[in-house]
XYZ file of C-alpha atoms in Angstrom:
686
model
C -40.047 -106.771 5.916
C -41.216 -105.661 9.335
C -37.785 -106.216 10.708
C -36.229 -104.297 7.938
C -38.700 -101.468 8.458
C -37.874 -101.347 12.185
C -34.237 -101.382 11.479
C -34.617 -98.627 9.015
C -36.638 -96.503 11.409
C -34.190 -96.929 14.229
C -31.349 -96.137 11.911
C -33.183 -93.050 10.764
C -33.763 -91.951 14.345
C -30.130 -92.565 15.094
C -29.222 -90.406 12.141
C -31.534 -87.702 13.292
C -30.044 -87.724 16.779
C -26.580 -87.651 15.317
C -27.537 -84.806 12.992
C -29.085 -82.721 15.808
C -25.927 -82.864 17.921
C -23.881 -80.779 15.472
C -25.946 -77.524 15.790
C -26.041 -77.891 19.543
C -22.308 -78.329 19.704
C -21.817 -75.273 17.482
C -24.149 -73.154 19.650
C -22.407 -74.214 22.839
C -19.058 -73.668 21.187
C -19.809 -70.024 20.234
C -21.621 -69.256 23.493
C -18.574 -70.246 25.431
C -16.134 -68.454 23.119
C -18.104 -65.241 22.412
C -16.896 -63.460 25.588
C -13.376 -64.538 24.713
C -13.732 -62.964 21.261
C -14.693 -59.664 22.915
C -11.603 -59.672 25.111
C -9.167 -60.722 22.429
C -8.854 -57.513 20.259
C -5.472 -56.173 19.478
C -3.944 -56.838 22.871
C -4.777 -60.540 22.923
C -3.510 -60.929 19.412
C -0.157 -59.568 20.503
C -0.247 -61.820 23.549
C -1.118 -64.850 21.432
C 1.773 -64.061 19.132
C 4.143 -63.937 22.027
C 2.604 -67.189 23.276
C 3.710 -69.000 20.138
C 7.243 -67.853 20.696
C 7.431 -68.906 24.303
C 4.618 -71.319 25.148
C 6.201 -72.540 28.383
C 6.302 -68.962 29.710
C 2.520 -68.815 29.397
C 2.015 -71.870 31.552
C 4.546 -71.121 34.247
C 5.899 -67.535 33.889
C 2.595 -65.595 33.967
C 1.278 -66.675 37.332
C -1.034 -63.668 37.593
C -3.447 -64.829 34.824
C -6.666 -66.601 35.805
C -7.678 -69.884 34.220
C -10.020 -68.286 31.634
C -7.309 -66.006 30.310
C -4.797 -68.862 30.123
C -7.323 -71.063 28.350
C -7.999 -68.310 25.815
C -4.304 -67.670 25.259
C -3.590 -71.378 24.775
C -6.394 -72.110 22.322
C -7.085 -68.803 20.512
C -4.389 -69.519 17.922
C -5.856 -72.895 17.078
C -9.472 -71.671 17.042
C -9.110 -68.503 14.902
C -6.994 -67.777 11.949
C -4.870 -64.644 11.756
C -7.404 -63.052 9.344
C -10.229 -63.423 11.888
C -8.128 -61.945 14.667
C -7.211 -59.006 12.378
C -10.923 -58.355 11.770
C -11.631 -58.404 15.492
C -8.697 -56.109 16.119
C -9.703 -53.565 13.411
C -13.305 -53.502 14.628
C -12.117 -52.484 18.109
C -9.312 -50.193 17.019
C -11.115 -47.027 18.117
C -11.741 -48.504 21.553
C -8.186 -49.671 22.201
C -7.064 -53.128 23.347
C -9.692 -54.768 25.518
C -7.532 -57.330 27.371
C -7.337 -57.544 31.119
C -3.644 -57.078 30.644
C -4.341 -53.568 29.362
C -6.528 -52.944 32.401
C -3.613 -53.968 34.557
C -1.397 -51.435 32.804
C -3.738 -48.644 33.919
C -4.709 -47.854 30.360
C -7.941 -46.323 31.631
C -9.437 -42.963 32.506
C -8.078 -41.107 35.519
C -11.310 -41.836 37.406
C -10.683 -45.622 37.355
C -8.611 -47.697 39.767
C -7.166 -51.176 39.384
C -7.316 -53.110 42.610
C -5.455 -56.445 42.762
C -6.531 -59.200 45.195
C -4.229 -62.184 45.501
C -5.888 -65.547 45.978
C -4.169 -68.921 46.121
C -5.878 -71.810 44.417
C -4.389 -75.247 44.822
C -5.103 -77.895 42.321
C -2.663 -80.798 42.778
C -4.055 -82.805 39.908
C -3.654 -80.051 37.326
C -0.740 -78.224 39.056
C -2.571 -74.857 38.815
C -0.323 -71.884 39.634
C -1.144 -69.041 41.930
C -3.550 -66.595 40.304
C -4.373 -62.966 40.786
C -7.946 -61.909 40.376
C -8.178 -58.403 38.961
C -11.144 -56.278 39.783
C -11.823 -53.019 38.041
C -13.827 -50.546 39.971
C -14.744 -46.924 39.147
C -14.569 -44.257 41.777
C -18.004 -42.843 41.231
C -21.382 -42.865 42.961
C -22.616 -46.449 42.746
C -25.932 -46.896 41.061
C -27.996 -49.963 40.646
C -25.983 -51.153 37.700
C -22.626 -49.985 38.985
C -22.397 -52.050 42.164
C -19.739 -54.684 41.660
C -19.108 -57.003 44.560
C -16.183 -59.265 45.126
C -18.469 -62.229 44.655
C -19.529 -60.935 41.263
C -15.907 -60.526 40.282
C -15.442 -64.251 40.744
C -18.474 -65.189 38.643
C -18.114 -66.419 35.081
C -19.664 -63.371 33.350
C -17.939 -60.637 35.391
C -15.202 -59.721 32.850
C -17.719 -59.339 30.019
C -20.036 -57.146 32.057
C -17.160 -55.093 33.323
C -15.761 -54.576 29.848
C -19.128 -53.630 28.356
C -19.858 -51.189 31.163
C -16.395 -49.727 30.931
C -16.610 -49.283 27.160
C -20.012 -47.645 27.422
C -18.771 -45.188 30.017
C -15.620 -44.572 28.011
C -17.670 -43.768 24.920
C -19.861 -41.388 26.909
C -16.808 -39.638 28.342
C -15.305 -39.296 24.881
C -18.548 -37.874 23.495
C -18.796 -35.401 26.361
C -15.172 -34.397 25.950
C -15.568 -33.936 22.181
C -18.751 -31.900 22.644
C -17.024 -29.664 25.211
C -14.061 -29.213 22.840
C -16.339 -28.242 19.945
C -18.206 -25.742 22.127
C -14.916 -24.229 23.271
C -13.680 -23.917 19.671
C -16.964 -22.290 18.645
C -16.699 -19.784 21.501
C -13.116 -18.954 20.574
C -14.014 -18.522 16.890
C -16.924 -16.228 17.767
C -14.688 -14.177 20.080
C -12.030 -13.810 17.363
C -14.657 -12.778 14.810
C -16.122 -10.192 17.147
C -12.673 -8.766 17.894
C -11.855 -8.518 14.183
C -15.147 -6.734 13.474
C -14.539 -4.269 16.307
C -10.997 -3.511 15.104
C -12.204 -3.043 11.537
C -14.978 -0.679 12.640
C -12.392 1.470 14.442
C -10.503 1.969 11.184
C -13.514 3.284 9.278
C -13.264 7.026 8.837
C -16.404 8.955 9.613
C -15.760 11.219 6.649
C -15.772 8.199 4.377
C -19.024 6.966 5.858
C -20.564 10.328 5.077
C -19.889 9.798 1.391
C -22.216 6.801 1.413
C -25.095 8.373 3.305
C -28.442 6.814 2.386
C -29.977 10.304 2.327
C -27.903 11.413 -0.613
C -29.828 11.976 -3.786
C -27.659 9.538 -5.747
C -28.673 6.710 -3.435
C -32.299 6.870 -4.559
C -31.335 4.887 -7.640
C -28.954 1.978 -7.477
C -27.545 2.983 -10.885
C -27.711 6.755 -10.680
C -26.395 7.249 -14.216
C -28.195 4.419 -16.019
C -30.427 6.789 -18.027
C -27.453 8.968 -18.982
C -25.529 5.945 -20.208
C -28.563 4.721 -22.160
C -28.862 8.060 -23.973
C -25.163 8.064 -24.799
C -25.351 4.517 -26.160
C -28.351 5.500 -28.287
C -26.446 8.454 -29.717
C -23.477 6.223 -30.611
C -25.706 3.800 -32.522
C -27.561 6.712 -34.121
C -24.258 8.075 -35.476
C -23.397 4.623 -36.831
C -26.713 4.366 -38.676
C -26.404 7.994 -39.768
C -23.164 7.182 -41.559
C -24.683 4.068 -43.165
C -27.829 5.989 -44.194
C -25.689 8.605 -45.855
C -23.775 5.856 -47.658
C -26.988 4.211 -48.904
C -28.775 7.503 -49.678
C -31.625 6.952 -47.215
C -32.410 10.650 -47.018
C -35.610 10.469 -44.948
C -34.027 8.231 -42.354
C -30.880 10.370 -42.416
C -32.846 13.513 -41.596
C -34.809 11.795 -38.851
C -31.620 10.464 -37.229
C -30.019 13.918 -37.311
C -33.078 15.423 -35.639
C -33.129 12.835 -32.855
C -29.372 13.180 -32.235
C -29.707 16.969 -31.787
C -32.647 16.539 -29.405
C -30.747 14.005 -27.302
C -27.682 16.242 -27.201
C -29.762 19.164 -25.925
C -31.366 17.032 -23.204
C -28.121 15.295 -22.213
C -25.853 18.336 -22.167
C -23.119 17.929 -19.532
C -25.196 15.674 -17.291
C -23.323 12.971 -15.427
C -26.220 11.651 -13.324
C -29.869 10.902 -13.998
C -30.917 13.587 -11.528
C -29.304 16.229 -13.782
C -31.344 15.304 -16.855
C -34.218 17.384 -18.219
C -37.711 15.993 -17.416
C -38.254 15.373 -21.136
C -35.449 12.771 -21.208
C -37.776 9.703 -21.129
C -39.709 11.011 -24.139
C -36.514 11.611 -26.103
C -35.240 8.123 -25.236
C -38.494 6.603 -26.494
C -38.415 8.622 -29.732
C -34.753 7.736 -30.334
C -35.516 4.074 -29.718
C -38.239 4.090 -32.374
C -35.889 5.653 -34.933
C -33.119 3.180 -34.104
C -35.558 0.296 -34.504
C -36.551 1.579 -37.938
C -32.892 2.092 -38.914
C -32.052 -1.438 -37.810
C -34.765 -2.881 -40.043
C -33.601 -0.909 -43.071
C -29.850 -0.535 -42.673
C -28.471 -3.203 -40.363
C -25.421 -4.922 -41.765
C -23.157 -6.674 -39.258
C -19.961 -6.015 -41.193
C -20.757 -2.346 -41.794
C -21.823 -1.695 -38.195
C -18.711 -3.402 -36.817
C -16.456 -1.353 -39.096
C -18.144 1.916 -38.126
C -17.883 1.150 -34.412
C -14.210 0.261 -34.763
C -13.554 3.519 -36.628
C -15.384 5.504 -33.925
C -13.334 3.772 -31.232
C -10.056 4.643 -32.922
C -11.165 8.251 -33.345
C -12.097 8.437 -29.661
C -8.698 7.034 -28.661
C -6.916 9.659 -30.709
C -9.013 12.394 -29.142
C -8.234 11.123 -25.658
C -4.491 11.092 -26.352
C -4.669 14.582 -27.789
C -6.622 15.872 -24.791
C -4.146 14.273 -22.384
C -1.247 16.037 -24.099
C -3.139 19.293 -24.058
C -4.025 18.848 -20.394
C -0.396 18.150 -19.487
C 0.804 21.189 -21.352
C -1.864 23.435 -19.834
C -1.148 22.200 -16.310
C 2.549 22.945 -16.790
C 1.690 26.318 -18.228
C -0.708 27.125 -15.396
C 1.901 26.128 -12.831
C 4.514 28.485 -14.260
C 2.423 31.517 -15.135
C 2.122 34.446 -12.751
C -1.410 35.085 -11.458
C -2.946 38.436 -12.315
C -2.944 39.562 -8.697
C 0.793 38.981 -8.235
C 1.546 40.591 -11.620
C -0.545 43.610 -10.576
C 1.316 43.797 -7.251
C 4.680 43.733 -9.010
C 3.713 46.485 -11.458
C 2.336 48.816 -8.761
C 5.368 48.338 -6.558
C 7.744 48.907 -9.500
C 6.067 52.199 -10.423
C 6.176 53.477 -6.852
C 9.790 52.429 -6.416
C 11.060 54.430 -9.346
C 9.087 57.423 -8.090
C 11.089 57.367 -4.871
C 14.096 59.647 -4.493
C 17.445 57.853 -4.679
C 18.259 58.463 -1.028
C 15.110 56.580 0.058
C 15.874 53.477 -1.977
C 18.574 52.215 0.364
C 18.112 49.579 3.079
C 19.424 50.184 6.594
C 22.217 48.141 8.199
C 23.924 47.454 4.856
C 27.244 47.180 6.718
C 26.095 43.779 8.093
C 25.903 42.168 4.662
C 29.438 40.785 4.964
C 29.462 40.237 8.721
C 30.522 36.577 9.267
C 28.782 36.547 12.649
C 25.339 36.835 11.079
C 23.167 34.019 9.759
C 23.096 34.642 6.022
C 20.366 33.466 3.624
C 20.395 33.374 -0.182
C 17.050 33.702 -1.964
C 16.714 33.891 -5.766
C 13.183 34.736 -6.935
C 11.073 36.775 -9.352
C 7.897 36.397 -7.232
C 7.446 39.261 -4.772
C 4.702 37.650 -2.719
C 6.515 34.312 -2.462
C 9.764 35.987 -1.400
C 7.930 37.986 1.253
C 6.537 34.763 2.782
C 10.019 33.207 2.968
C 11.495 36.254 4.705
C 8.525 36.863 7.014
C 8.248 33.235 8.117
C 11.994 33.096 8.834
C 11.993 36.260 10.921
C 8.763 35.499 12.792
C 10.212 32.147 13.952
C 13.720 33.453 14.691
C 14.794 34.025 18.277
C 16.747 37.179 17.420
C 15.925 38.828 14.080
C 18.880 41.208 14.330
C 21.302 38.325 13.706
C 19.855 37.381 10.324
C 20.774 38.726 6.908
C 18.866 38.108 3.641
C 20.504 38.283 0.219
C 17.816 38.488 -2.465
C 18.565 38.288 -6.177
C 15.865 38.896 -8.785
C 15.637 39.845 -12.461
C 15.448 43.270 -14.039
C 11.659 43.184 -14.366
C 11.011 42.601 -10.655
C 13.996 44.413 -9.171
C 12.040 47.617 -8.355
C 9.046 45.702 -6.966
C 11.213 43.554 -4.674
C 13.032 46.591 -3.298
C 9.833 48.576 -2.782
C 8.072 45.783 -0.931
C 10.831 45.305 1.661
C 11.326 49.052 2.004
C 7.636 49.301 2.926
C 7.666 46.071 4.967
C 11.106 45.709 6.597
C 11.696 42.300 8.252
C 12.140 43.535 11.808
C 15.757 44.205 12.733
C 17.112 41.823 10.101
C 19.432 42.966 7.360
C 18.177 42.707 3.792
C 19.660 43.418 0.380
C 18.222 43.051 -3.133
C 20.353 42.617 -6.272
C 19.692 42.407 -10.008
C 21.082 39.295 -11.701
C 21.496 41.203 -14.946
C 24.076 43.429 -13.246
C 26.449 40.510 -12.616
C 28.904 41.298 -15.398
C 31.012 38.208 -14.706
C 27.984 36.018 -15.482
C 28.309 35.838 -19.268
C 28.287 33.193 -22.001
C 32.081 32.982 -22.130
C 32.215 31.954 -18.470
C 28.908 30.182 -17.951
C 28.179 27.110 -20.124
C 24.435 27.314 -19.505
C 24.225 30.831 -20.913
C 26.198 29.747 -23.950
C 23.894 26.778 -24.488
C 20.759 28.860 -24.041
C 21.973 31.260 -26.708
C 22.717 28.470 -29.178
C 20.600 27.855 -32.248
C 19.906 24.262 -31.215
C 18.381 25.365 -27.923
C 16.270 28.030 -29.593
C 15.046 25.476 -32.109
C 14.257 23.089 -29.260
C 12.128 25.708 -27.538
C 10.614 27.741 -30.326
C 10.639 25.877 -33.669
C 7.495 23.898 -34.468
C 9.181 21.590 -36.982
C 11.727 20.267 -34.506
C 10.991 16.615 -33.635
C 11.301 17.312 -29.903
C 9.717 20.749 -29.838
C 6.806 21.691 -27.629
C 4.331 21.657 -30.489
C 5.079 18.016 -31.250
C 3.516 16.997 -27.945
C 6.629 15.213 -26.817
C 6.843 13.908 -23.268
C 8.763 15.468 -20.380
C 7.176 18.877 -20.838
C 8.256 19.818 -17.325
C 11.870 19.863 -18.493
C 11.000 22.568 -21.010
C 9.845 24.942 -18.326
C 10.708 28.574 -19.188
C 12.366 28.970 -15.792
C 15.257 26.890 -17.130
C 15.998 29.775 -19.482
C 16.489 32.126 -16.519
C 19.847 32.428 -14.858
C 18.111 32.869 -11.509
C 17.669 29.130 -11.527
C 21.350 28.387 -12.218
C 22.770 31.046 -9.919
C 22.904 28.534 -7.055
C 26.059 27.060 -8.634
C 27.894 30.406 -8.288
C 27.387 31.218 -4.600
C 31.098 31.960 -3.872
C 31.165 34.352 -6.819
C 27.987 36.123 -5.655
C 29.052 36.253 -1.971
C 32.861 36.094 -1.971
C 33.316 37.203 1.652
C 30.912 34.753 3.303
C 31.935 31.430 4.833
C 28.519 29.734 5.146
C 25.155 30.488 3.627
C 21.714 28.890 3.755
C 20.056 28.611 0.358
C 16.229 28.828 0.322
C 13.770 28.357 -2.538
C 10.904 30.810 -2.848
C 8.243 28.074 -2.488
C 9.147 27.180 1.093
C 7.764 28.251 4.470
C 9.972 28.408 7.579
C 8.241 27.191 10.739
C 11.081 27.094 13.288
C 14.306 28.842 14.146
C 17.023 27.759 11.683
C 20.127 29.085 13.440
C 21.232 25.573 14.535
C 21.921 24.700 10.903
C 25.085 26.821 10.975
C 26.485 24.632 13.764
C 25.764 21.307 12.013
C 28.975 19.377 11.351
C 29.129 18.670 7.611
C 32.114 16.332 8.083
C 34.173 18.116 5.452
C 31.339 18.062 2.887
C 30.144 21.098 0.935
C 26.391 20.643 0.956
C 24.042 19.817 3.848
C 20.674 18.598 2.567
C 17.800 16.274 3.379
C 17.837 13.051 1.363
C 14.707 12.243 -0.639
C 15.276 8.654 -1.725
C 12.944 5.864 -0.695
C 13.010 2.182 -1.508
C 13.013 2.629 -5.279
C 12.478 6.289 -6.129
C 14.384 9.580 -6.070
C 17.648 7.849 -6.725
C 20.268 8.828 -9.285
C 18.887 6.590 -12.026
C 15.693 8.648 -12.037
C 17.505 11.845 -13.005
C 20.544 10.731 -14.991
C 20.977 8.760 -18.204
C 22.923 5.680 -17.137
C 22.985 4.337 -20.674
C 25.621 6.986 -21.285
C 29.103 5.616 -20.484
C 30.225 8.852 -18.804
C 27.382 8.607 -16.295
C 27.629 4.851 -15.799
C 31.381 5.037 -15.200
C 31.314 7.718 -12.491
C 28.053 7.338 -10.559
C 26.040 4.729 -8.692
C 22.478 4.438 -10.074
C 21.205 3.567 -6.578
C 22.835 6.554 -4.924
C 20.400 8.548 -2.846
C 19.060 11.836 -4.173
C 18.623 14.933 -2.040
C 16.476 18.050 -2.133
C 17.199 21.558 -3.275
C 15.138 24.116 -1.394
C 16.920 24.315 1.954
C 20.661 23.697 1.732
C 23.460 24.806 4.005
C 26.643 25.402 1.965
C 30.188 25.653 3.315
C 31.671 28.190 0.901
C 35.232 27.643 2.157
C 35.170 23.958 1.238
C 33.328 24.917 -1.964
C 36.268 26.996 -3.095
C 38.787 24.372 -2.027
C 36.965 21.605 -3.972
C 36.326 23.911 -6.960
C 32.645 22.973 -7.069
C 31.876 25.546 -9.753
C 34.594 24.044 -11.972
C 33.065 20.559 -11.549
C 29.691 21.970 -12.515
C 31.129 23.628 -15.636
C 32.809 20.385 -16.704
C 29.608 18.330 -16.614
C 27.490 21.128 -18.046
C 29.766 21.335 -21.081
C 29.445 17.572 -21.582
C 25.645 17.877 -21.543
C 25.331 20.375 -24.384
C 23.182 17.920 -26.377
C 21.145 16.965 -23.258
C 22.443 13.380 -23.440
C 23.394 13.129 -19.761
C 20.262 14.686 -18.217
C 17.298 16.799 -19.188
C 17.143 20.483 -18.440
C 16.974 21.461 -14.787
C 19.180 22.148 -11.801
C 18.710 19.049 -9.644
C 20.483 16.565 -11.995
C 23.617 18.727 -12.344
C 23.417 19.371 -8.599
C 23.443 15.635 -7.872
C 26.453 15.224 -10.135
C 28.336 18.265 -8.860
C 27.890 17.438 -5.169
C 28.291 13.658 -5.574
C 29.992 12.307 -2.415
C 30.139 15.902 -1.158
C 26.677 16.070 0.469
C 26.049 15.485 4.165
C 22.511 14.229 4.944
C 20.446 16.273 7.415
C 17.664 15.083 9.683
C 14.414 14.759 7.740
C 12.556 17.002 10.184
C 14.549 19.942 8.870
C 12.886 19.822 5.470
C 9.541 18.200 4.533
C 8.741 18.134 0.819
C 5.777 17.344 -1.397
C 3.182 19.968 -0.450
C 2.902 20.867 -4.134
C 1.971 17.420 -5.397
C 1.425 14.892 -2.572
C -2.049 15.053 -0.946
C -1.309 12.412 1.699
C 1.442 13.946 3.841
C 0.853 13.394 7.540
C -0.236 16.573 9.318
C 1.975 15.776 12.309
C 4.981 15.471 9.986
C 4.237 18.886 8.489
C 3.758 20.621 11.814
C 6.965 19.181 13.273
C 9.076 20.259 10.286
C 11.402 23.244 10.384
C 10.760 23.984 6.704
C 7.905 22.841 4.458
C 8.416 22.862 0.707
C 5.691 23.287 -1.939
C 7.729 21.577 -4.628
C 5.531 20.502 -7.525
C 3.021 22.249 -9.751
C 0.460 23.118 -7.078
C 2.137 26.228 -5.710
C 0.330 27.904 -2.800
C -0.151 31.176 -4.715
C -1.968 29.419 -7.567
C -5.643 28.523 -7.791
C -4.742 24.874 -8.324
C -3.009 24.703 -4.928
C -4.164 22.022 -2.479
C -6.451 23.824 -0.059
C -5.484 21.780 3.001
C -1.819 22.849 2.691
C -2.427 26.471 1.737
C -2.968 27.848 5.304
C 0.653 27.072 6.201
C 1.627 29.635 3.559
C -1.157 32.243 3.808
C -0.675 32.742 7.566
C 2.432 34.821 6.776
C 0.614 37.216 4.421
C -1.232 40.358 5.550
C -4.120 40.446 3.119
C -5.333 43.773 4.530
C -2.223 45.451 3.085
C -3.254 48.335 0.747
C -1.260 46.932 -2.179
C -2.802 43.490 -1.804
C -6.327 44.881 -1.554
C -5.840 47.055 -4.616
C -4.750 44.005 -6.629
C -7.631 41.833 -5.319
C -5.295 39.392 -3.596
C -7.187 37.467 -0.922
C -7.173 34.121 0.805
């Protein structure tokens, strides 16, 4: 038993010793291989792969590897599986391959050097090849930890220490580089932001800033009209409940609502801001609120209230449409009516003219009216003051006034006034002549299609009959085309220039709403290239083209004209009357005017038939000759206006009307002498 016990104990001890060897072997195994694992990474995996393909090359071809590297290359494939090597490689991917082979390829920072020292080691028993010991050294001040001697490079732990130190320094360099890059990007972003803010501040107009001054009264309250809107909302609901109270015979509530509505109306008045309200407004709001609360308790019915509000909304929409039509009509009417001052001037001048003896009614230098060496102007107008500005501005900017001749045509009503004004105020040494359009006997309905159409019953019904579907009273659109000036032959006389001035070769046509700012004599020497009309084109990218003025759904228009053809401006046009006669321009005009008797080709006016008549016969002039839009466009560049030879107040806001744009009016008023006795007597002033 004792023997058995001893045998058992010794066997147990033997088992224990055998069992304790396995952990020790494992520890030694990993301690030896752990540095190798660090060096393997991606580069060693590639090297190990190539080793499998050519194992003999590892032993004999790569003589520069030391014994540790060769041992790792020979046994790494058998020790680790491909999955383990992949894990090691992915965990060091951001650091790059960590093999000495990569060191040798100079895959380091620019501050590192690779120094190779050749040493020969002879080992006859193992047939060891010549080896090259590689030492990596950084060109930097050597600290306590950075000193690497040649002896250390030969020690067993030198590659691991070198690699760890190198990786630590590499990480630090990368962090420093990334931090410097981020700081640089931040500085650049801040600089760009500051530049953008400075450029934006330069674009802010001081006048605009003034509109938002914190010292303005409206800025005291963030919602300066909140009280006004509250009162209006209360009145709307009060009217709703008033209607329901009347329906349900709530007489007491009905009377109270009526009283509160009248009080609110008196307090509100025409106020548009809280500052305009009467001081009693808060009391009225409180009283109205109490009545509305009572009405809600007694009368509120969702369906009824919704129906009443919808009905009120529809009524308001109808009122807005009606007011818009009325406003359009009144603006057109205001634009075409003659102000009292100009009407007074015309009447006084007419009376004084017919009191003059016949011998004093004649203008001097009448023999120059047919002189081809003069610069001749045609002006058709019934506005004395406007015509005087055209003539005065032309003469004041002319180099030699004696070489200019003005041919004025007006109607019977203003014929005496026009003559009297220029007899009293002759335009320097220029020649001037005034004619009455009603004395042109050749201009009759048998010759002129427009006159025949204006005398027709259909045209009279269009203008004057209320029951006509397109009459003025029906509120139809395009009211501007029903302007009374289209009934006057002064507006259509521009198509008969050779008949009016048969002995002239060239003539410059001017509207009465223009101002001349420079000498115009160079226009007579402009080469029109065989065309009849010289004019400034008005088309832009998509406007003022033929399709805006003509009806291209009509086959006659679509067949003969290009809808994208560029339009041009009446107002300052140089006409070659010789080519006019040769091309029979008046005959072309008559042909198209006859075809438009039912206004199917274009609306009333002179520009559409002008575009048709002079189609492919108009030579474009430089835009600086004629700048338009001073009668409707508030955003014309001042430099463009001042550099123009002629500025044109086309549009409704004529400079002689109260609705004229004040910033453009001085270009016109500078040519009027408001201290003239006739102007003072008629209260005409700037």
